[in-house]
Amino acid sequence: MNKKHSRRTRIAAAAGVALVAVTTATAAPAYAAPGNEPSFGQIFDAVGDYLQHARVSNMSSEAPSLFGLFSNDSPDVDRQSKVAQRRTSCTSVVQIGDSTSVESDDTAKVANPDDRISAQYKRVGAKTVTLNASRGRSVVERVDGKPNALEAIDAELSRGKRGCWVIAMGVNDAAHIADGSRVSARERIDRVMRKLDGQKVLWPTVMTTNPVDERYDKSHMAAFDDALKKAAGKYTNLHVYDFASETQPFWYSDGVHYTATGTVQRNRLFAAALATAYPQQ
């Protein structure tokens, strides 16, 4: 095996580990230095090569993460030229989220329109993007009379929305469970998946970093994430993206919400994960 082929093989194998479709634990990822711009041409070329040779459900748990592909090496022009070929089959995307998703399209948080979540999904091939997010939202509980996640899903389904769904939920759910809710993480996930039977679902894991409110401790997030990973083995239409393994402390403003930098990185990674989970054939 020549060196070039060996390097491509290693990068390709790295492309998918953060996307969890079976119950596996991921190794700690290798990160790029703060401030480096990611090369999506490199990501999508590697992802495409990987998916040609392996099913998403059989990804290695020992490879680096998607974010680990954002290396300090000189950009590979050939890979970057192939970015247009790395697209998702999802033409319609609906993201259901909480306050962290509200910020993902917030002009005050994300100054560059191209970095906002709607633009990022369209970058990988989505034609229509719907963001339904509300501050304090969880799957079950309602805040200030606003719809919970289940009601938000019902509302979008009633409007005829079908296709791919990104469920950016779990942070407030984990806190409610820690506070004594009798509705478990597994039941919350099951209720969402019953609503979305037959739809393609991407559900990123959740993470916090030293929040003031102990209900939002990362241990509670990890418990919710464990339930998500188990659910991936139960529902064939669910892919769980292990976003929690990608996060870095400096992405957080208060331990729960993201800085502008963190929001941009999250948006980019969600779009990359969607194209990885549901690639254009």
PDB file of N, CA and C in Angstrom, residues 3 7 21 54 68 87 91 107 121 128 156 161 174 178 180-181 189 200 209 211-212 216-217 224-225 239 262 271 278:
ATOM      1  N   LYS A   3       1.953   5.332   0.302  1.00  0.00           N
ATOM      2  CA  LYS A   3       1.709   6.267   1.403  1.00  0.00           C
ATOM      3  C   LYS A   3       0.454   7.091   1.175  1.00  0.00           C
ATOM      4  N   ARG A   7      -2.766   7.120   3.630  1.00  0.00           N
ATOM      5  CA  ARG A   7      -3.259   8.328   4.296  1.00  0.00           C
ATOM      6  C   ARG A   7      -4.742   8.520   4.034  1.00  0.00           C
ATOM      7  N   ALA A  21     -24.633   4.974  15.333  1.00  0.00           N
ATOM      8  CA  ALA A  21     -25.851   4.280  14.949  1.00  0.00           C
ATOM      9  C   ALA A  21     -25.976   2.957  15.675  1.00  0.00           C
ATOM     10  N   ALA A  54     -18.356   1.152   3.832  1.00  0.00           N
ATOM     11  CA  ALA A  54     -18.854   0.680   5.132  1.00  0.00           C
ATOM     12  C   ALA A  54     -20.230   1.246   5.408  1.00  0.00           C
ATOM     13  N   GLY A  68     -11.980  16.171  14.281  1.00  0.00           N
ATOM     14  CA  GLY A  68     -10.569  15.839  14.202  1.00  0.00           C
ATOM     15  C   GLY A  68     -10.012  15.943  12.801  1.00  0.00           C
ATOM     16  N   ARG A  87     -22.923  15.643  -0.621  1.00  0.00           N
ATOM     17  CA  ARG A  87     -24.174  16.297  -0.277  1.00  0.00           C
ATOM     18  C   ARG A  87     -25.107  15.319   0.415  1.00  0.00           C
ATOM     19  N   THR A  91     -33.597  16.843   1.138  1.00  0.00           N
ATOM     20  CA  THR A  91     -33.950  18.103   0.472  1.00  0.00           C
ATOM     21  C   THR A  91     -34.750  19.019   1.391  1.00  0.00           C
ATOM     22  N   THR A 107     -29.127  36.661  14.183  1.00  0.00           N
ATOM     23  CA  THR A 107     -28.215  37.591  13.526  1.00  0.00           C
ATOM     24  C   THR A 107     -27.249  38.239  14.516  1.00  0.00           C
ATOM     25  N   TYR A 121     -27.243  23.986   6.267  1.00  0.00           N
ATOM     26  CA  TYR A 121     -27.990  22.844   5.724  1.00  0.00           C
ATOM     27  C   TYR A 121     -28.151  22.980   4.211  1.00  0.00           C
ATOM     28  N   THR A 128     -35.124  23.235   1.407  1.00  0.00           N
ATOM     29  CA  THR A 128     -35.915  24.006   2.366  1.00  0.00           C
ATOM     30  C   THR A 128     -35.467  23.654   3.782  1.00  0.00           C
ATOM     31  N   GLU A 156     -45.341  21.018  12.779  1.00  0.00           N
ATOM     32  CA  GLU A 156     -44.651  20.945  11.488  1.00  0.00           C
ATOM     33  C   GLU A 156     -45.238  19.834  10.612  1.00  0.00           C
ATOM     34  N   LYS A 161     -44.766  19.086   6.570  1.00  0.00           N
ATOM     35  CA  LYS A 161     -43.320  18.884   6.547  1.00  0.00           C
ATOM     36  C   LYS A 161     -42.992  17.391   6.633  1.00  0.00           C
ATOM     37  N   ALA A 174     -32.598  16.609  30.247  1.00  0.00           N
ATOM     38  CA  ALA A 174     -31.689  16.034  31.248  1.00  0.00           C
ATOM     39  C   ALA A 174     -31.813  16.768  32.579  1.00  0.00           C
ATOM     40  N   ALA A 178     -33.085  15.261  36.162  1.00  0.00           N
ATOM     41  CA  ALA A 178     -32.267  15.424  37.368  1.00  0.00           C
ATOM     42  C   ALA A 178     -33.061  16.081  38.491  1.00  0.00           C
ATOM     43  N   GLY A 180     -36.159  15.503  39.081  1.00  0.00           N
ATOM     44  CA  GLY A 180     -37.173  14.601  39.600  1.00  0.00           C
ATOM     45  C   GLY A 180     -38.287  14.208  38.650  1.00  0.00           C
ATOM     46  N   SER A 181     -38.211  14.602  37.392  1.00  0.00           N
ATOM     47  CA  SER A 181     -39.254  14.207  36.446  1.00  0.00           C
ATOM     48  C   SER A 181     -39.367  12.691  36.372  1.00  0.00           C
ATOM     49  N   ILE A 189     -37.375  10.015  24.356  1.00  0.00           N
ATOM     50  CA  ILE A 189     -36.879   9.684  23.019  1.00  0.00           C
ATOM     51  C   ILE A 189     -37.912   8.862  22.266  1.00  0.00           C
ATOM     52  N   LYS A 200     -36.597  10.405   8.442  1.00  0.00           N
ATOM     53  CA  LYS A 200     -35.167  10.313   8.738  1.00  0.00           C
ATOM     54  C   LYS A 200     -34.835  11.278   9.870  1.00  0.00           C
ATOM     55  N   THR A 209     -20.688  22.463  30.136  1.00  0.00           N
ATOM     56  CA  THR A 209     -19.370  22.616  30.743  1.00  0.00           C
ATOM     57  C   THR A 209     -19.457  23.535  31.954  1.00  0.00           C
ATOM     58  N   PRO A 211     -21.745  24.311  34.352  1.00  0.00           N
ATOM     59  CA  PRO A 211     -22.856  25.261  34.507  1.00  0.00           C
ATOM     60  C   PRO A 211     -23.080  25.601  35.982  1.00  0.00           C
ATOM     61  N   VAL A 212     -23.641  26.772  36.224  1.00  0.00           N
ATOM     62  CA  VAL A 212     -23.928  27.189  37.599  1.00  0.00           C
ATOM     63  C   VAL A 212     -25.030  26.318  38.196  1.00  0.00           C
ATOM     64  N   TYR A 216     -27.950  21.005  35.339  1.00  0.00           N
ATOM     65  CA  TYR A 216     -27.389  20.956  33.987  1.00  0.00           C
ATOM     66  C   TYR A 216     -25.970  20.377  33.967  1.00  0.00           C
ATOM     67  N   ASP A 217     -25.599  19.710  35.034  1.00  0.00           N
ATOM     68  CA  ASP A 217     -24.266  19.119  35.099  1.00  0.00           C
ATOM     69  C   ASP A 217     -24.053  18.137  33.945  1.00  0.00           C
ATOM     70  N   PHE A 224     -28.438  11.205  29.500  1.00  0.00           N
ATOM     71  CA  PHE A 224     -29.367  11.351  28.380  1.00  0.00           C
ATOM     72  C   PHE A 224     -28.727  10.826  27.098  1.00  0.00           C
ATOM     73  N   ASP A 225     -27.467  11.130  26.911  1.00  0.00           N
ATOM     74  CA  ASP A 225     -26.754  10.671  25.716  1.00  0.00           C
ATOM     75  C   ASP A 225     -26.689   9.147  25.652  1.00  0.00           C
ATOM     76  N   HIS A 239     -30.303   8.210  13.480  1.00  0.00           N
ATOM     77  CA  HIS A 239     -28.850   8.278  13.597  1.00  0.00           C
ATOM     78  C   HIS A 239     -28.529   9.256  14.716  1.00  0.00           C
ATOM     79  N   GLY A 262     -18.643  29.080  19.181  1.00  0.00           N
ATOM     80  CA  GLY A 262     -19.237  27.767  19.429  1.00  0.00           C
ATOM     81  C   GLY A 262     -20.471  27.527  18.585  1.00  0.00           C
ATOM     82  N   ALA A 271     -24.452  20.240  10.062  1.00  0.00           N
ATOM     83  CA  ALA A 271     -24.637  20.056   8.622  1.00  0.00           C
ATOM     84  C   ALA A 271     -23.762  18.922   8.100  1.00  0.00           C
ATOM     85  N   TYR A 278     -27.049  10.869   6.118  1.00  0.00           N
ATOM     86  CA  TYR A 278     -27.969  10.663   4.981  1.00  0.00           C
ATOM     87  C   TYR A 278     -27.334  11.246   3.714  1.00  0.00           C
TER      88      TYR A 278
END
